[in-house]
Coordinates of C-alpha atoms in Angstrom, one line a residue:
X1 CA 0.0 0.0 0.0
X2 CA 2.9 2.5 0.7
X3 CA 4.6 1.8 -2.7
X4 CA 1.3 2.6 -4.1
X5 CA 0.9 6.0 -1.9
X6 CA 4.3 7.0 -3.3
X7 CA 4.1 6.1 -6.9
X8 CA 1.2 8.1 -7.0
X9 CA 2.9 11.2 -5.4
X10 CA 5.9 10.8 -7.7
X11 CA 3.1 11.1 -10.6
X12 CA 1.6 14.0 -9.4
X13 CA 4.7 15.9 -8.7
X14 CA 6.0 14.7 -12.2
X15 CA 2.6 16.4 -13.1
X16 CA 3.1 19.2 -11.7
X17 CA 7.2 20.2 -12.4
X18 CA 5.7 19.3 -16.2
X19 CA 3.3 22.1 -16.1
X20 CA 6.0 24.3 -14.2
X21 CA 8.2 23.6 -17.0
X22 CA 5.7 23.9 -19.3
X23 CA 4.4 27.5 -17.8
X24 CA 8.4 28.3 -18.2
X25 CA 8.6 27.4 -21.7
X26 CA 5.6 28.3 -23.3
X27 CA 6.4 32.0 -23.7
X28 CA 9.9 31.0 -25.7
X29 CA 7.8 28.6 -27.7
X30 CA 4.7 31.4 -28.5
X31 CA 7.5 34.1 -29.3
X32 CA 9.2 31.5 -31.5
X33 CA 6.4 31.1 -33.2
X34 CA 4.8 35.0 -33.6
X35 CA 8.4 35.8 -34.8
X36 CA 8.3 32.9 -37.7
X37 CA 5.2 34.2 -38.5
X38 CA 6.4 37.7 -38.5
X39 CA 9.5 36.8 -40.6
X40 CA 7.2 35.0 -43.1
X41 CA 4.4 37.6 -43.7
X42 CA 4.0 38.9 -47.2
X43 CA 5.4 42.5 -47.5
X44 CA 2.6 45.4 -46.8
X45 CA -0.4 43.6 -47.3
X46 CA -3.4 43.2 -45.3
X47 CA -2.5 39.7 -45.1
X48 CA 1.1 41.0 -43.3
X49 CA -0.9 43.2 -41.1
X50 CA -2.9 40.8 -39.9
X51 CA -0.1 38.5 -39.3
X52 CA 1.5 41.1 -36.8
X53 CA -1.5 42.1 -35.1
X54 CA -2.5 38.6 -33.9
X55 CA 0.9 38.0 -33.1
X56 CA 1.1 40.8 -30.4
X57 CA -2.2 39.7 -29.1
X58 CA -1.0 36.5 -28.5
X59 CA 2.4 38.2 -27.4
X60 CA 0.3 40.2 -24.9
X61 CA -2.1 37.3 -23.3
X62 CA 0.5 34.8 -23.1
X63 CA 1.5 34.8 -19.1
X64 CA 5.2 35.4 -18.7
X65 CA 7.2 33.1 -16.1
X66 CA 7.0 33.4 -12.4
X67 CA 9.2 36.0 -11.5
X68 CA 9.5 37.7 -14.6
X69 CA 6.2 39.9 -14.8
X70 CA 6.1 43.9 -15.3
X71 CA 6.9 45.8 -12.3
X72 CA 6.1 49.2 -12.0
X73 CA 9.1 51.7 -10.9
X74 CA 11.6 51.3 -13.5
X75 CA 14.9 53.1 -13.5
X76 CA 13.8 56.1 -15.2
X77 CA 10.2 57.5 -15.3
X78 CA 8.2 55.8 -18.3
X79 CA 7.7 59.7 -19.6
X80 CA 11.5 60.8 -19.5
X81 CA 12.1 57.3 -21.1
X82 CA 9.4 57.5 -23.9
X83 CA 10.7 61.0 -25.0
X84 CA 14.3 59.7 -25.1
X85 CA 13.0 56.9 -27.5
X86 CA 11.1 59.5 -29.7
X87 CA 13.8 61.6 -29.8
X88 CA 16.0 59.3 -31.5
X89 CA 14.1 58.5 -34.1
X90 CA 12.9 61.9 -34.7
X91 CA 16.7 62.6 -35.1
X92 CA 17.3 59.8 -37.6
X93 CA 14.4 61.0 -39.6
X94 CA 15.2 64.4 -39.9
X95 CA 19.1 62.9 -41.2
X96 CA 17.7 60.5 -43.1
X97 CA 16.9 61.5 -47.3
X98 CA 14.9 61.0 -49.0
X99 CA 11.9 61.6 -47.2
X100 CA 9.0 59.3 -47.5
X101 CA 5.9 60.4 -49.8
X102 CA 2.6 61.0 -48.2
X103 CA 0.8 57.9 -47.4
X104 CA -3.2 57.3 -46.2
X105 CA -4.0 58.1 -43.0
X106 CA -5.8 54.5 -42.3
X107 CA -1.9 53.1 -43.4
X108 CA -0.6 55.4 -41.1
X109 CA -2.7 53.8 -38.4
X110 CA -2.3 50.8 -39.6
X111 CA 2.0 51.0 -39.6
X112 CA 1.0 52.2 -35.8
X113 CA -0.8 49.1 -34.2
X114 CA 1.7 47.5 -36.0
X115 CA 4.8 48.8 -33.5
X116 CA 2.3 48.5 -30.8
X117 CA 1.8 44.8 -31.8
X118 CA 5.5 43.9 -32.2
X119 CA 6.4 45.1 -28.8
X120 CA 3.5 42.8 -27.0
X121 CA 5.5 40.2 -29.0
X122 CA 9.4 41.5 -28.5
X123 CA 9.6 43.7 -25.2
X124 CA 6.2 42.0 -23.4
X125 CA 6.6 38.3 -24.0
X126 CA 10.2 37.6 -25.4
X127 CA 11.4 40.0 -22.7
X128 CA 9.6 38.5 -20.3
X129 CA 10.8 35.4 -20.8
X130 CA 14.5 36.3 -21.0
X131 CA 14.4 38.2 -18.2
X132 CA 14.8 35.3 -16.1
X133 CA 18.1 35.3 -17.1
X134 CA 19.1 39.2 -16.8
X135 CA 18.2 42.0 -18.4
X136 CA 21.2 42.2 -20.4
X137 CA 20.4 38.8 -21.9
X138 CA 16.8 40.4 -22.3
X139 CA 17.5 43.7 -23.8
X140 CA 20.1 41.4 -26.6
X141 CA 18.1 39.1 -26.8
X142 CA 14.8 40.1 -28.1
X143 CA 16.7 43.1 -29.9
X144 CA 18.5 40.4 -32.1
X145 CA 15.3 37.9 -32.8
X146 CA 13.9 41.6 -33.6
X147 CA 15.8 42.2 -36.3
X148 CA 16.4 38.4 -37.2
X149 CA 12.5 39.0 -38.1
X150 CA 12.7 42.0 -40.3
X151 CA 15.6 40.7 -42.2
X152 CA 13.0 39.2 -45.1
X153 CA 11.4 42.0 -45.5
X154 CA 13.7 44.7 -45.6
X155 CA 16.8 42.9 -46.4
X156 CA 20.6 41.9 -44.7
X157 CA 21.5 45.4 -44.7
X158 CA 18.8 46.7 -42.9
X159 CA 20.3 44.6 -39.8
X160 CA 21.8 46.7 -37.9
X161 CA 19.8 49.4 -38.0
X162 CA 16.9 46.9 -36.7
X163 CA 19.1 46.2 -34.3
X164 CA 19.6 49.2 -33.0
X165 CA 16.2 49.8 -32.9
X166 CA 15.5 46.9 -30.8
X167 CA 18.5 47.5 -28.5
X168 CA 16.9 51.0 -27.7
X169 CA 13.7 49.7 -27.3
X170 CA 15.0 46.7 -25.2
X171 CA 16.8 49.9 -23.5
X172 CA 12.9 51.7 -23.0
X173 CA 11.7 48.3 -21.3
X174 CA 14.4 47.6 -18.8
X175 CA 14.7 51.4 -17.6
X176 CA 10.7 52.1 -17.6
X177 CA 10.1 48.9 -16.1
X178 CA 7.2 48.2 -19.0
X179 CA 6.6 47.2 -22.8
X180 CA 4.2 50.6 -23.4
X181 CA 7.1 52.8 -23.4
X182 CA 8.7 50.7 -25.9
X183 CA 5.2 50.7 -27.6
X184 CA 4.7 54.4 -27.8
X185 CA 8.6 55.1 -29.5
X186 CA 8.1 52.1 -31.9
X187 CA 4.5 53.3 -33.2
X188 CA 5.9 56.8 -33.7
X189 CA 9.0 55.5 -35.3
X190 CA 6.8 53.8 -37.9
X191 CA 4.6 56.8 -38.3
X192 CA 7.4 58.7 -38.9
X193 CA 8.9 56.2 -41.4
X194 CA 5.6 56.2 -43.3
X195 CA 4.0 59.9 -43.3
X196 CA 6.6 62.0 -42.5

């Protein structure tokens, strides 16, 4: 009867570090998966819009790790830290020529929920789930599968600028303490690539 009692305990706690594994894992497997899906979207298509928005919902509903959610009170107030972001890539607009021509206003929206989407994705989940292992490894991390991602659609070369991009917003989510200021700076960097 006792080898009985203690198979059956060694089951459940099998069951149970499983699901603690699983609960670990799962955000490195969704984020794997939203960024494949990102990498593989058709260029600027509804179809490619689509594609990112439901991969920052599921980037923003999937729980993160024990231990690894947002915490309020980051380094640096999210308002000091947003304006920093927005900053930069006002300044790399205004150096950068040409200028883009005018676009719709519904695909300048559009380009908008599409930042917002990529950071549930990149600097919610992905961080989230690297930050169990510092935030250096997060802020690299997701700033390299970041631009990993846009490779196919805007090429090799357009690497490291991606990267840089995702190193600052990696930056925005370790000192704010939260993906929205990350969110904010990458919606207005895609405005500001598309209508400005």
């Amino acid at each position: 009867m006792r080898n009985r009692r203690r198979t059956s305990g060694v089951r459940r706690r099998g069951v149970v570090f499983f699901l603690l594994e699983l609960d670990f894992f799962l955000p490195f497997l969704v984020a794997l998966c939203g960024s494949a899906a990102l990498a593989l979207r058709p260029p600027a298509t509804l179809a490619s819009l689509a594609i990112t928005l439901a991969a920052g919902v599921v980037g923003g509903i999937t729980p993160l790790p024990r231990g690894s959610e947002e915490r309020g009170g980051g380094r640096l107030p999210w308002t000091w830290t947003t304006l920093i972001g927005v900053a930069a890539f006002v300044a790399a607009r205004v150096l950068q020529h040409p200028m883009a021509p005018r676009i719709a206003p519904l695909f300048v929206a559009a380009t908008a929920a599409a930042g917002a989407a990529e950071e549930l994705l990149f600097r919610r989940l992905l961080y989230g789930a690297l930050a169990v292992y510092g935030a250096a490894t997060a802020v690299g991390g997701s700033a390299v599968v970041f631009a990993a991602v846009h490779v196919p659609a805007y090429g090799v070369a357009a690497f490291p600028i991606d990267l840089a991009a995702g190193l600052l917003f990696g930056w925005q989510r370790w000192a704010s303490g939260t993906w929205t200021a990350s969110s904010v700076t990458h919606a207005a960097a895609n405005v500001l690539q598309t209508a400005w």
